[in-house]
Amino acid sequence: MYYVDPHIHMVSRITDDYVRMARAGCVALSEPAFWAGFDRGSAAAFGDYFDQLTIHEPRRAAQFGIHHMCWLCINAKEAENVALSREVLAIIPEYLDRPGVLGIGEIGLNKNTKNEVTIFEEQVDLAMKTDELILVHTPHLADKYKGTRMIIDIMTSDSRITPDRVLIDHVEEHTAKIALDAGFWVGMTLYPTTKCTTDRAVDIVERFGTERIMANSAGDWGVSDPMAMPDLLRKLRTRGHDAMSIHKLVYENPLRFFRRSKRYNFAPPIPVRE
Ligand SMILES: [Zn+2]
């Protein structure tokens, strides 16, 4: 079965990961801009990273038959440096018109601080002015409910935002409903330690259905698993989900969301239904 991983940081992964993902049925992925594991020192360093995301990584992925798309932003961890964040925001428009750039992301909150909120709002403003989709990172563990609530409140009070052009990521049992009820798309992140296990992700699907919901591995430079999506496929099958609803969750839904972007450039092997 074909699948799409809508959130994975391939610049941190080795070629063997591409090989295993392709063998398991991955045909496309999207890579949000992310923290490097250390704070970058200048806007120029972000410029190099945006080149990597928009030019070099799509070429690497193509060698394995996987279509690579991406998102651009400064992440919440580096938003504490407001001056640097604003310099990065000023250069993002230069990179936005490249093929396969789906929008602004993953923006969001990490520790729910005042500086994070300031830069989050400025990036939402940039996305609205440039008519981009938005991918939102929600905080981990103890900060998750409060941070998700803050993000949803900020976004629903901005009349320019159309909720079905926004993906709220890393949702869990206690945050999926508030995001779905407000009309947003949601992503469940399958992480070995924090976030969702495959069993919990299936629980969430059984509770909330398959409308506007998708799953991802969020594989990155830390302890994470780029094969989490095929694991979820197997888990859905063993728990009795039929092939069409699995296909909708892991293939059609991410592509339905992505194709709202003006630079969506993937020709999927199976056409996506309306
Ligand atoms: Zn991420």
PDB file of C-alpha atoms and ligand atoms in Angstrom:
ATOM      1  CA  MET A   1       0.000   0.000   0.000  1.00  0.00           C
ATOM      2  CA  TYR A   2       1.238   3.501  -0.891  1.00  0.00           C
ATOM      3  CA  TYR A   3       1.582   6.094   1.855  1.00  0.00           C
ATOM      4  CA  VAL A   4       2.719   9.693   2.408  1.00  0.00           C
ATOM      5  CA  ASP A   5       4.711  10.849   5.454  1.00  0.00           C
ATOM      6  CA  PRO A   6       3.521  14.451   5.896  1.00  0.00           C
ATOM      7  CA  HIS A   7       6.069  15.375   8.575  1.00  0.00           C
ATOM      8  CA  ILE A   8       9.628  14.047   8.569  1.00  0.00           C
ATOM      9  CA  HIS A   9      13.048  15.732   8.791  1.00  0.00           C
ATOM     10  CA  MET A  10      14.982  13.909   6.093  1.00  0.00           C
ATOM     11  CA  VAL A  11      18.059  16.170   6.233  1.00  0.00           C
ATOM     12  CA  SER A  12      18.829  14.311   9.485  1.00  0.00           C
ATOM     13  CA  ARG A  13      18.290  10.827   8.041  1.00  0.00           C
ATOM     14  CA  ILE A  14      20.579   8.473   6.136  1.00  0.00           C
ATOM     15  CA  THR A  15      20.033   7.047   2.660  1.00  0.00           C
ATOM     16  CA  ASP A  16      19.118   3.647   4.147  1.00  0.00           C
ATOM     17  CA  ASP A  17      16.035   5.332   5.633  1.00  0.00           C
ATOM     18  CA  TYR A  18      14.973   6.469   2.161  1.00  0.00           C
ATOM     19  CA  VAL A  19      15.483   2.912   0.868  1.00  0.00           C
ATOM     20  CA  ARG A  20      13.409   1.361   3.672  1.00  0.00           C
ATOM     21  CA  MET A  21      10.641   3.959   3.327  1.00  0.00           C
ATOM     22  CA  ALA A  22      10.450   3.479  -0.451  1.00  0.00           C
ATOM     23  CA  ARG A  23      10.298  -0.313  -0.044  1.00  0.00           C
ATOM     24  CA  ALA A  24       7.462   0.086   2.467  1.00  0.00           C
ATOM     25  CA  GLY A  25       5.387   2.175   0.008  1.00  0.00           C
ATOM     26  CA  CYS A  26       6.313   5.801   0.758  1.00  0.00           C
ATOM     27  CA  VAL A  27       5.755   7.834  -2.436  1.00  0.00           C
ATOM     28  CA  ALA A  28       5.911  11.382  -1.050  1.00  0.00           C
ATOM     29  CA  LEU A  29       6.754  13.303   2.098  1.00  0.00           C
ATOM     30  CA  SER A  30       6.859  16.834   3.415  1.00  0.00           C
ATOM     31  CA  GLU A  31       9.648  18.250   5.512  1.00  0.00           C
ATOM     32  CA  PRO A  32       8.878  21.195   7.802  1.00  0.00           C
ATOM     33  CA  ALA A  33      11.683  23.597   8.734  1.00  0.00           C
ATOM     34  CA  PHE A  34      12.921  22.636  12.176  1.00  0.00           C
ATOM     35  CA  TRP A  35      15.456  23.205  14.947  1.00  0.00           C
ATOM     36  CA  ALA A  36      18.855  21.753  14.009  1.00  0.00           C
ATOM     37  CA  GLY A  37      19.504  20.429  17.532  1.00  0.00           C
ATOM     38  CA  PHE A  38      21.520  23.614  18.202  1.00  0.00           C
ATOM     39  CA  ASP A  39      20.733  27.305  17.718  1.00  0.00           C
ATOM     40  CA  ARG A  40      21.843  28.654  14.349  1.00  0.00           C
ATOM     41  CA  GLY A  41      23.968  31.789  14.580  1.00  0.00           C
ATOM     42  CA  SER A  42      22.694  33.915  11.709  1.00  0.00           C
ATOM     43  CA  ALA A  43      19.985  34.470   9.124  1.00  0.00           C
ATOM     44  CA  ALA A  44      22.508  33.317   6.490  1.00  0.00           C
ATOM     45  CA  ALA A  45      22.587  29.888   8.182  1.00  0.00           C
ATOM     46  CA  PHE A  46      18.814  29.700   7.720  1.00  0.00           C
ATOM     47  CA  GLY A  47      19.248  30.699   4.073  1.00  0.00           C
ATOM     48  CA  ASP A  48      21.560  27.711   3.576  1.00  0.00           C
ATOM     49  CA  TYR A  49      19.049  25.467   5.353  1.00  0.00           C
ATOM     50  CA  PHE A  50      16.224  26.723   3.115  1.00  0.00           C
ATOM     51  CA  ASP A  51      18.403  25.890   0.059  1.00  0.00           C
ATOM     52  CA  GLN A  52      18.898  22.417   1.483  1.00  0.00           C
ATOM     53  CA  LEU A  53      15.128  21.966   1.988  1.00  0.00           C
ATOM     54  CA  THR A  54      14.064  23.365  -1.391  1.00  0.00           C
ATOM     55  CA  ILE A  55      16.866  22.208  -3.725  1.00  0.00           C
ATOM     56  CA  HIS A  56      19.204  19.544  -2.351  1.00  0.00           C
ATOM     57  CA  GLU A  57      16.920  17.278  -0.303  1.00  0.00           C
ATOM     58  CA  PRO A  58      14.273  16.956  -3.086  1.00  0.00           C
ATOM     59  CA  ARG A  59      17.071  15.734  -5.387  1.00  0.00           C
ATOM     60  CA  ARG A  60      18.273  13.224  -2.799  1.00  0.00           C
ATOM     61  CA  ALA A  61      14.725  11.928  -2.223  1.00  0.00           C
ATOM     62  CA  ALA A  62      14.114  11.611  -5.976  1.00  0.00           C
ATOM     63  CA  GLN A  63      17.001   9.127  -6.226  1.00  0.00           C
ATOM     64  CA  PHE A  64      14.849   6.759  -4.175  1.00  0.00           C
ATOM     65  CA  GLY A  65      11.604   7.440  -6.025  1.00  0.00           C
ATOM     66  CA  ILE A  66      10.173   9.589  -3.229  1.00  0.00           C
ATOM     67  CA  HIS A  67       8.699  13.026  -3.940  1.00  0.00           C
ATOM     68  CA  HIS A  68       9.924  15.664  -1.449  1.00  0.00           C
ATOM     69  CA  MET A  69       8.012  18.842  -0.525  1.00  0.00           C
ATOM     70  CA  CYS A  70       8.780  21.260   2.328  1.00  0.00           C
ATOM     71  CA  TRP A  71       7.745  24.119   4.609  1.00  0.00           C
ATOM     72  CA  LEU A  72       9.751  27.205   5.639  1.00  0.00           C
ATOM     73  CA  CYS A  73       9.897  29.148   8.931  1.00  0.00           C
ATOM     74  CA  ILE A  74      11.921  29.752  12.064  1.00  0.00           C
ATOM     75  CA  ASN A  75      11.003  27.196  14.741  1.00  0.00           C
ATOM     76  CA  ALA A  76       9.663  27.942  18.214  1.00  0.00           C
ATOM     77  CA  LYS A  77      12.898  26.999  20.008  1.00  0.00           C
ATOM     78  CA  GLU A  78      14.853  29.684  18.165  1.00  0.00           C
ATOM     79  CA  ALA A  79      12.003  32.218  18.439  1.00  0.00           C
ATOM     80  CA  GLU A  80      13.377  33.198  21.858  1.00  0.00           C
ATOM     81  CA  ASN A  81      15.910  35.244  19.871  1.00  0.00           C
ATOM     82  CA  VAL A  82      13.401  37.792  18.560  1.00  0.00           C
ATOM     83  CA  ALA A  83      15.949  39.886  16.631  1.00  0.00           C
ATOM     84  CA  LEU A  84      17.315  36.875  14.737  1.00  0.00           C
ATOM     85  CA  SER A  85      13.774  35.572  14.147  1.00  0.00           C
ATOM     86  CA  ARG A  86      12.813  38.826  12.464  1.00  0.00           C
ATOM     87  CA  GLU A  87      15.891  38.680  10.227  1.00  0.00           C
ATOM     88  CA  VAL A  88      14.887  35.152   9.195  1.00  0.00           C
ATOM     89  CA  LEU A  89      11.282  36.241   8.582  1.00  0.00           C
ATOM     90  CA  ALA A  90      12.590  38.959   6.279  1.00  0.00           C
ATOM     91  CA  ILE A  91      14.404  36.451   4.012  1.00  0.00           C
ATOM     92  CA  ILE A  92      11.687  33.740   3.881  1.00  0.00           C
ATOM     93  CA  PRO A  93       9.755  35.389   0.995  1.00  0.00           C
ATOM     94  CA  GLU A  94      12.852  35.001  -1.234  1.00  0.00           C
ATOM     95  CA  TYR A  95      12.546  31.205  -0.892  1.00  0.00           C
ATOM     96  CA  LEU A  96       8.755  30.819  -0.838  1.00  0.00           C
ATOM     97  CA  ASP A  97       8.182  30.732  -4.578  1.00  0.00           C
ATOM     98  CA  ARG A  98      10.282  27.609  -5.145  1.00  0.00           C
ATOM     99  CA  PRO A  99       8.564  24.425  -6.420  1.00  0.00           C
ATOM    100  CA  GLY A 100       7.168  22.139  -3.734  1.00  0.00           C
ATOM    101  CA  VAL A 101       7.215  24.729  -0.926  1.00  0.00           C
ATOM    102  CA  LEU A 102       3.835  24.060   0.684  1.00  0.00           C
ATOM    103  CA  GLY A 103       3.716  26.986   3.093  1.00  0.00           C
ATOM    104  CA  ILE A 104       4.890  28.297   6.485  1.00  0.00           C
ATOM    105  CA  GLY A 105       5.813  25.671   9.098  1.00  0.00           C
ATOM    106  CA  GLU A 106       6.398  24.169  11.507  1.00  0.00           C
ATOM    107  CA  ILE A 107       5.671  27.316  13.490  1.00  0.00           C
ATOM    108  CA  GLY A 108       4.113  27.113  16.941  1.00  0.00           C
ATOM    109  CA  LEU A 109       4.930  27.085  20.611  1.00  0.00           C
ATOM    110  CA  ASN A 110       7.425  25.073  22.624  1.00  0.00           C
ATOM    111  CA  LYS A 111       7.441  26.426  26.199  1.00  0.00           C
ATOM    112  CA  ASN A 112       4.524  28.809  25.600  1.00  0.00           C
ATOM    113  CA  THR A 113       6.641  31.922  26.316  1.00  0.00           C
ATOM    114  CA  LYS A 114       5.873  35.532  25.412  1.00  0.00           C
ATOM    115  CA  ASN A 115       8.625  35.674  22.765  1.00  0.00           C
ATOM    116  CA  GLU A 116       7.371  32.454  21.187  1.00  0.00           C
ATOM    117  CA  VAL A 117       3.856  33.930  20.950  1.00  0.00           C
ATOM    118  CA  THR A 118       5.221  37.155  19.399  1.00  0.00           C
ATOM    119  CA  ILE A 119       7.127  35.298  16.666  1.00  0.00           C
ATOM    120  CA  PHE A 120       4.269  32.830  16.136  1.00  0.00           C
ATOM    121  CA  GLU A 121       1.898  35.736  15.453  1.00  0.00           C
ATOM    122  CA  GLU A 122       4.379  37.401  13.106  1.00  0.00           C
ATOM    123  CA  GLN A 123       4.767  34.177  11.115  1.00  0.00           C
ATOM    124  CA  VAL A 124       0.989  33.732  10.916  1.00  0.00           C
ATOM    125  CA  ASP A 125       0.834  37.306   9.626  1.00  0.00           C
ATOM    126  CA  LEU A 126       3.452  36.505   6.965  1.00  0.00           C
ATOM    127  CA  ALA A 127       1.465  33.423   5.917  1.00  0.00           C
ATOM    128  CA  MET A 128      -1.710  35.486   5.583  1.00  0.00           C
ATOM    129  CA  LYS A 129       0.000  38.229   3.576  1.00  0.00           C
ATOM    130  CA  THR A 130       1.539  35.664   1.198  1.00  0.00           C
ATOM    131  CA  ASP A 131      -1.566  33.388   1.107  1.00  0.00           C
ATOM    132  CA  GLU A 132       0.265  30.308   2.410  1.00  0.00           C
ATOM    133  CA  LEU A 133      -0.847  27.121   4.149  1.00  0.00           C
ATOM    134  CA  ILE A 134       0.322  26.805   7.781  1.00  0.00           C
ATOM    135  CA  LEU A 135       1.741  23.789   9.622  1.00  0.00           C
ATOM    136  CA  VAL A 136       1.735  24.190  13.424  1.00  0.00           C
ATOM    137  CA  HIS A 137       3.913  22.378  15.976  1.00  0.00           C
ATOM    138  CA  THR A 138       2.214  21.979  19.353  1.00  0.00           C
ATOM    139  CA  PRO A 139       4.277  21.594  22.566  1.00  0.00           C
ATOM    140  CA  HIS A 140       5.262  18.319  24.174  1.00  0.00           C
ATOM    141  CA  LEU A 141       3.889  16.589  27.264  1.00  0.00           C
ATOM    142  CA  ALA A 142       2.971  18.901  30.157  1.00  0.00           C
ATOM    143  CA  ASP A 143       2.844  22.049  28.016  1.00  0.00           C
ATOM    144  CA  LYS A 144       0.717  20.485  25.263  1.00  0.00           C
ATOM    145  CA  TYR A 145      -2.874  21.213  26.279  1.00  0.00           C
ATOM    146  CA  LYS A 146      -2.203  24.814  27.314  1.00  0.00           C
ATOM    147  CA  GLY A 147      -0.053  25.493  24.226  1.00  0.00           C
ATOM    148  CA  THR A 148      -2.570  23.938  21.842  1.00  0.00           C
ATOM    149  CA  ARG A 149      -5.365  25.978  23.442  1.00  0.00           C
ATOM    150  CA  MET A 150      -3.296  29.183  23.077  1.00  0.00           C
ATOM    151  CA  ILE A 151      -2.531  28.401  19.407  1.00  0.00           C
ATOM    152  CA  ILE A 152      -6.174  27.680  18.589  1.00  0.00           C
ATOM    153  CA  ASP A 153      -7.314  30.844  20.378  1.00  0.00           C
ATOM    154  CA  ILE A 154      -4.803  32.979  18.453  1.00  0.00           C
ATOM    155  CA  MET A 155      -5.777  31.439  15.127  1.00  0.00           C
ATOM    156  CA  THR A 156      -9.546  31.444  15.579  1.00  0.00           C
ATOM    157  CA  SER A 157      -9.482  35.109  16.623  1.00  0.00           C
ATOM    158  CA  ASP A 158      -7.715  36.065  13.362  1.00  0.00           C
ATOM    159  CA  SER A 159     -10.509  36.521  10.818  1.00  0.00           C
ATOM    160  CA  ARG A 160      -8.087  36.126   7.887  1.00  0.00           C
ATOM    161  CA  ILE A 161      -7.429  32.466   8.748  1.00  0.00           C
ATOM    162  CA  THR A 162      -9.381  29.685   7.052  1.00  0.00           C
ATOM    163  CA  PRO A 163      -9.068  26.686   9.411  1.00  0.00           C
ATOM    164  CA  ASP A 164      -8.960  24.119   6.620  1.00  0.00           C
ATOM    165  CA  ARG A 165      -5.732  25.761   5.372  1.00  0.00           C
ATOM    166  CA  VAL A 166      -4.022  25.014   8.722  1.00  0.00           C
ATOM    167  CA  LEU A 167      -2.616  21.717  10.048  1.00  0.00           C
ATOM    168  CA  ILE A 168      -2.274  21.440  13.848  1.00  0.00           C
ATOM    169  CA  ASP A 169       0.367  18.775  14.414  1.00  0.00           C
ATOM    170  CA  HIS A 170       1.379  16.450  17.270  1.00  0.00           C
ATOM    171  CA  VAL A 171      -2.191  16.135  18.559  1.00  0.00           C
ATOM    172  CA  GLU A 172      -3.065  13.517  21.178  1.00  0.00           C
ATOM    173  CA  GLU A 173      -6.276  12.242  22.775  1.00  0.00           C
ATOM    174  CA  HIS A 174      -6.798  15.456  24.768  1.00  0.00           C
ATOM    175  CA  THR A 175      -6.031  17.949  21.959  1.00  0.00           C
ATOM    176  CA  ALA A 176      -7.362  16.326  18.748  1.00  0.00           C
ATOM    177  CA  LYS A 177     -10.974  17.240  19.477  1.00  0.00           C
ATOM    178  CA  ILE A 178     -10.463  20.941  20.186  1.00  0.00           C
ATOM    179  CA  ALA A 179      -8.508  21.338  16.925  1.00  0.00           C
ATOM    180  CA  LEU A 180     -10.959  19.284  14.832  1.00  0.00           C
ATOM    181  CA  ASP A 181     -13.986  21.061  16.333  1.00  0.00           C
ATOM    182  CA  ALA A 182     -12.475  24.408  15.306  1.00  0.00           C
ATOM    183  CA  GLY A 183     -12.218  23.143  11.700  1.00  0.00           C
ATOM    184  CA  PHE A 184      -8.452  22.578  11.494  1.00  0.00           C
ATOM    185  CA  TRP A 185      -6.644  19.588   9.997  1.00  0.00           C
ATOM    186  CA  VAL A 186      -4.746  17.558  12.613  1.00  0.00           C
ATOM    187  CA  GLY A 187      -1.637  15.376  12.560  1.00  0.00           C
ATOM    188  CA  MET A 188      -0.784  12.551  14.967  1.00  0.00           C
ATOM    189  CA  THR A 189       2.945  12.055  15.496  1.00  0.00           C
ATOM    190  CA  LEU A 190       4.149   8.493  16.044  1.00  0.00           C
ATOM    191  CA  TYR A 191       7.129   8.726  18.363  1.00  0.00           C
ATOM    192  CA  PRO A 192       8.817   5.842  20.194  1.00  0.00           C
ATOM    193  CA  THR A 193       8.982   7.669  23.566  1.00  0.00           C
ATOM    194  CA  THR A 194       6.881  10.851  23.735  1.00  0.00           C
ATOM    195  CA  LYS A 195       3.783  11.677  21.633  1.00  0.00           C
ATOM    196  CA  CYS A 196       1.639   8.852  20.157  1.00  0.00           C
ATOM    197  CA  THR A 197       2.245   5.124  19.901  1.00  0.00           C
ATOM    198  CA  THR A 198       0.611   3.341  16.952  1.00  0.00           C
ATOM    199  CA  ASP A 199      -2.018   1.859  19.295  1.00  0.00           C
ATOM    200  CA  ARG A 200      -2.938   5.298  20.641  1.00  0.00           C
ATOM    201  CA  ALA A 201      -3.106   6.700  17.096  1.00  0.00           C
ATOM    202  CA  VAL A 202      -5.582   3.962  16.134  1.00  0.00           C
ATOM    203  CA  ASP A 203      -7.586   4.744  19.309  1.00  0.00           C
ATOM    204  CA  ILE A 204      -7.768   8.400  18.228  1.00  0.00           C
ATOM    205  CA  VAL A 205      -8.967   7.439  14.723  1.00  0.00           C
ATOM    206  CA  GLU A 206     -11.605   5.153  16.240  1.00  0.00           C
ATOM    207  CA  ARG A 207     -12.793   7.985  18.477  1.00  0.00           C
ATOM    208  CA  PHE A 208     -12.726  10.880  16.028  1.00  0.00           C
ATOM    209  CA  GLY A 209     -12.955   9.285  12.557  1.00  0.00           C
ATOM    210  CA  THR A 210     -10.868   9.940   9.447  1.00  0.00           C
ATOM    211  CA  GLU A 211     -12.002  13.448   8.385  1.00  0.00           C
ATOM    212  CA  ARG A 212      -9.180  16.064   8.346  1.00  0.00           C
ATOM    213  CA  ILE A 213      -6.800  13.738  10.202  1.00  0.00           C
ATOM    214  CA  MET A 214      -3.407  12.336   9.205  1.00  0.00           C
ATOM    215  CA  ALA A 215      -0.393  10.660  10.810  1.00  0.00           C
ATOM    216  CA  ASN A 216       3.358  11.170  10.546  1.00  0.00           C
ATOM    217  CA  SER A 217       6.641   9.845  11.912  1.00  0.00           C
ATOM    218  CA  ALA A 218       8.288  13.247  12.550  1.00  0.00           C
ATOM    219  CA  GLY A 219      11.577  11.369  12.115  1.00  0.00           C
ATOM    220  CA  ASP A 220      14.446  13.742  12.930  1.00  0.00           C
ATOM    221  CA  TRP A 221      17.971  13.827  14.433  1.00  0.00           C
ATOM    222  CA  GLY A 222      16.773  12.464  17.793  1.00  0.00           C
ATOM    223  CA  VAL A 223      15.299   9.132  18.877  1.00  0.00           C
ATOM    224  CA  SER A 224      12.552   8.669  16.279  1.00  0.00           C
ATOM    225  CA  ASP A 225      11.498   6.123  13.682  1.00  0.00           C
ATOM    226  CA  PRO A 226      11.109   6.836   9.961  1.00  0.00           C
ATOM    227  CA  MET A 227       9.320   3.469   9.670  1.00  0.00           C
ATOM    228  CA  ALA A 228       6.546   4.485  12.069  1.00  0.00           C
ATOM    229  CA  MET A 229       4.068   4.977   9.205  1.00  0.00           C
ATOM    230  CA  PRO A 230       4.311   1.386   7.878  1.00  0.00           C
ATOM    231  CA  ASP A 231       3.978   0.242  11.514  1.00  0.00           C
ATOM    232  CA  LEU A 232       0.745   2.241  11.767  1.00  0.00           C
ATOM    233  CA  LEU A 233      -0.554   0.683   8.526  1.00  0.00           C
ATOM    234  CA  ARG A 234      -0.036  -2.789   9.976  1.00  0.00           C
ATOM    235  CA  LYS A 235      -1.609  -1.819  13.283  1.00  0.00           C
ATOM    236  CA  LEU A 236      -4.699  -0.424  11.521  1.00  0.00           C
ATOM    237  CA  ARG A 237      -5.043  -3.682   9.582  1.00  0.00           C
ATOM    238  CA  THR A 238      -4.700  -5.885  12.658  1.00  0.00           C
ATOM    239  CA  ARG A 239      -7.377  -3.808  14.383  1.00  0.00           C
ATOM    240  CA  GLY A 240      -9.799  -4.424  11.545  1.00  0.00           C
ATOM    241  CA  HIS A 241      -9.694  -1.186   9.556  1.00  0.00           C
ATOM    242  CA  ASP A 242     -10.501  -1.641   5.863  1.00  0.00           C
ATOM    243  CA  ALA A 243      -8.087  -0.776   3.053  1.00  0.00           C
ATOM    244  CA  MET A 244     -10.031   2.262   1.823  1.00  0.00           C
ATOM    245  CA  SER A 245     -10.139   3.985   5.194  1.00  0.00           C
ATOM    246  CA  ILE A 246      -6.422   3.286   5.750  1.00  0.00           C
ATOM    247  CA  HIS A 247      -5.686   4.672   2.261  1.00  0.00           C
ATOM    248  CA  LYS A 248      -7.672   7.795   3.113  1.00  0.00           C
ATOM    249  CA  LEU A 249      -5.767   8.346   6.360  1.00  0.00           C
ATOM    250  CA  VAL A 250      -2.207   7.731   5.155  1.00  0.00           C
ATOM    251  CA  TYR A 251      -2.404   8.841   1.505  1.00  0.00           C
ATOM    252  CA  GLU A 252      -5.444  10.854   0.469  1.00  0.00           C
ATOM    253  CA  ASN A 253      -5.787  13.113   3.501  1.00  0.00           C
ATOM    254  CA  PRO A 254      -2.252  14.560   3.454  1.00  0.00           C
ATOM    255  CA  LEU A 255      -2.448  15.051  -0.313  1.00  0.00           C
ATOM    256  CA  ARG A 256      -5.893  16.687  -0.033  1.00  0.00           C
ATOM    257  CA  PHE A 257      -4.407  19.172   2.391  1.00  0.00           C
ATOM    258  CA  PHE A 258      -1.171  19.732   0.441  1.00  0.00           C
ATOM    259  CA  ARG A 259      -2.893  20.361  -2.887  1.00  0.00           C
ATOM    260  CA  ARG A 260      -4.404  23.561  -1.471  1.00  0.00           C
ATOM    261  CA  SER A 261      -0.909  25.024  -1.723  1.00  0.00           C
ATOM    262  CA  LYS A 262      -0.238  26.992  -4.913  1.00  0.00           C
ATOM    263  CA  ARG A 263       3.120  25.241  -5.343  1.00  0.00           C
ATOM    264  CA  TYR A 264       1.955  21.659  -4.714  1.00  0.00           C
ATOM    265  CA  ASN A 265       3.833  19.786  -7.441  1.00  0.00           C
ATOM    266  CA  PHE A 266       3.192  16.067  -6.848  1.00  0.00           C
ATOM    267  CA  ALA A 267       1.588  13.826  -9.489  1.00  0.00           C
ATOM    268  CA  PRO A 268       0.387  10.960  -7.245  1.00  0.00           C
ATOM    269  CA  PRO A 269       0.478   7.363  -8.542  1.00  0.00           C
ATOM    270  CA  ILE A 270      -3.186   6.944  -7.510  1.00  0.00           C
ATOM    271  CA  PRO A 271      -5.393   9.992  -8.191  1.00  0.00           C
ATOM    272  CA  VAL A 272      -6.856  11.556  -5.052  1.00  0.00           C
ATOM    273  CA  ARG A 273     -10.653  11.642  -4.932  1.00  0.00           C
ATOM    274  CA  GLU A 274     -12.465  14.931  -4.375  1.00  0.00           C
TER     275      GLU A 274
HETATM  276 ZN    ZN B   1       8.978  18.360  13.193  1.00  0.00          ZN
END
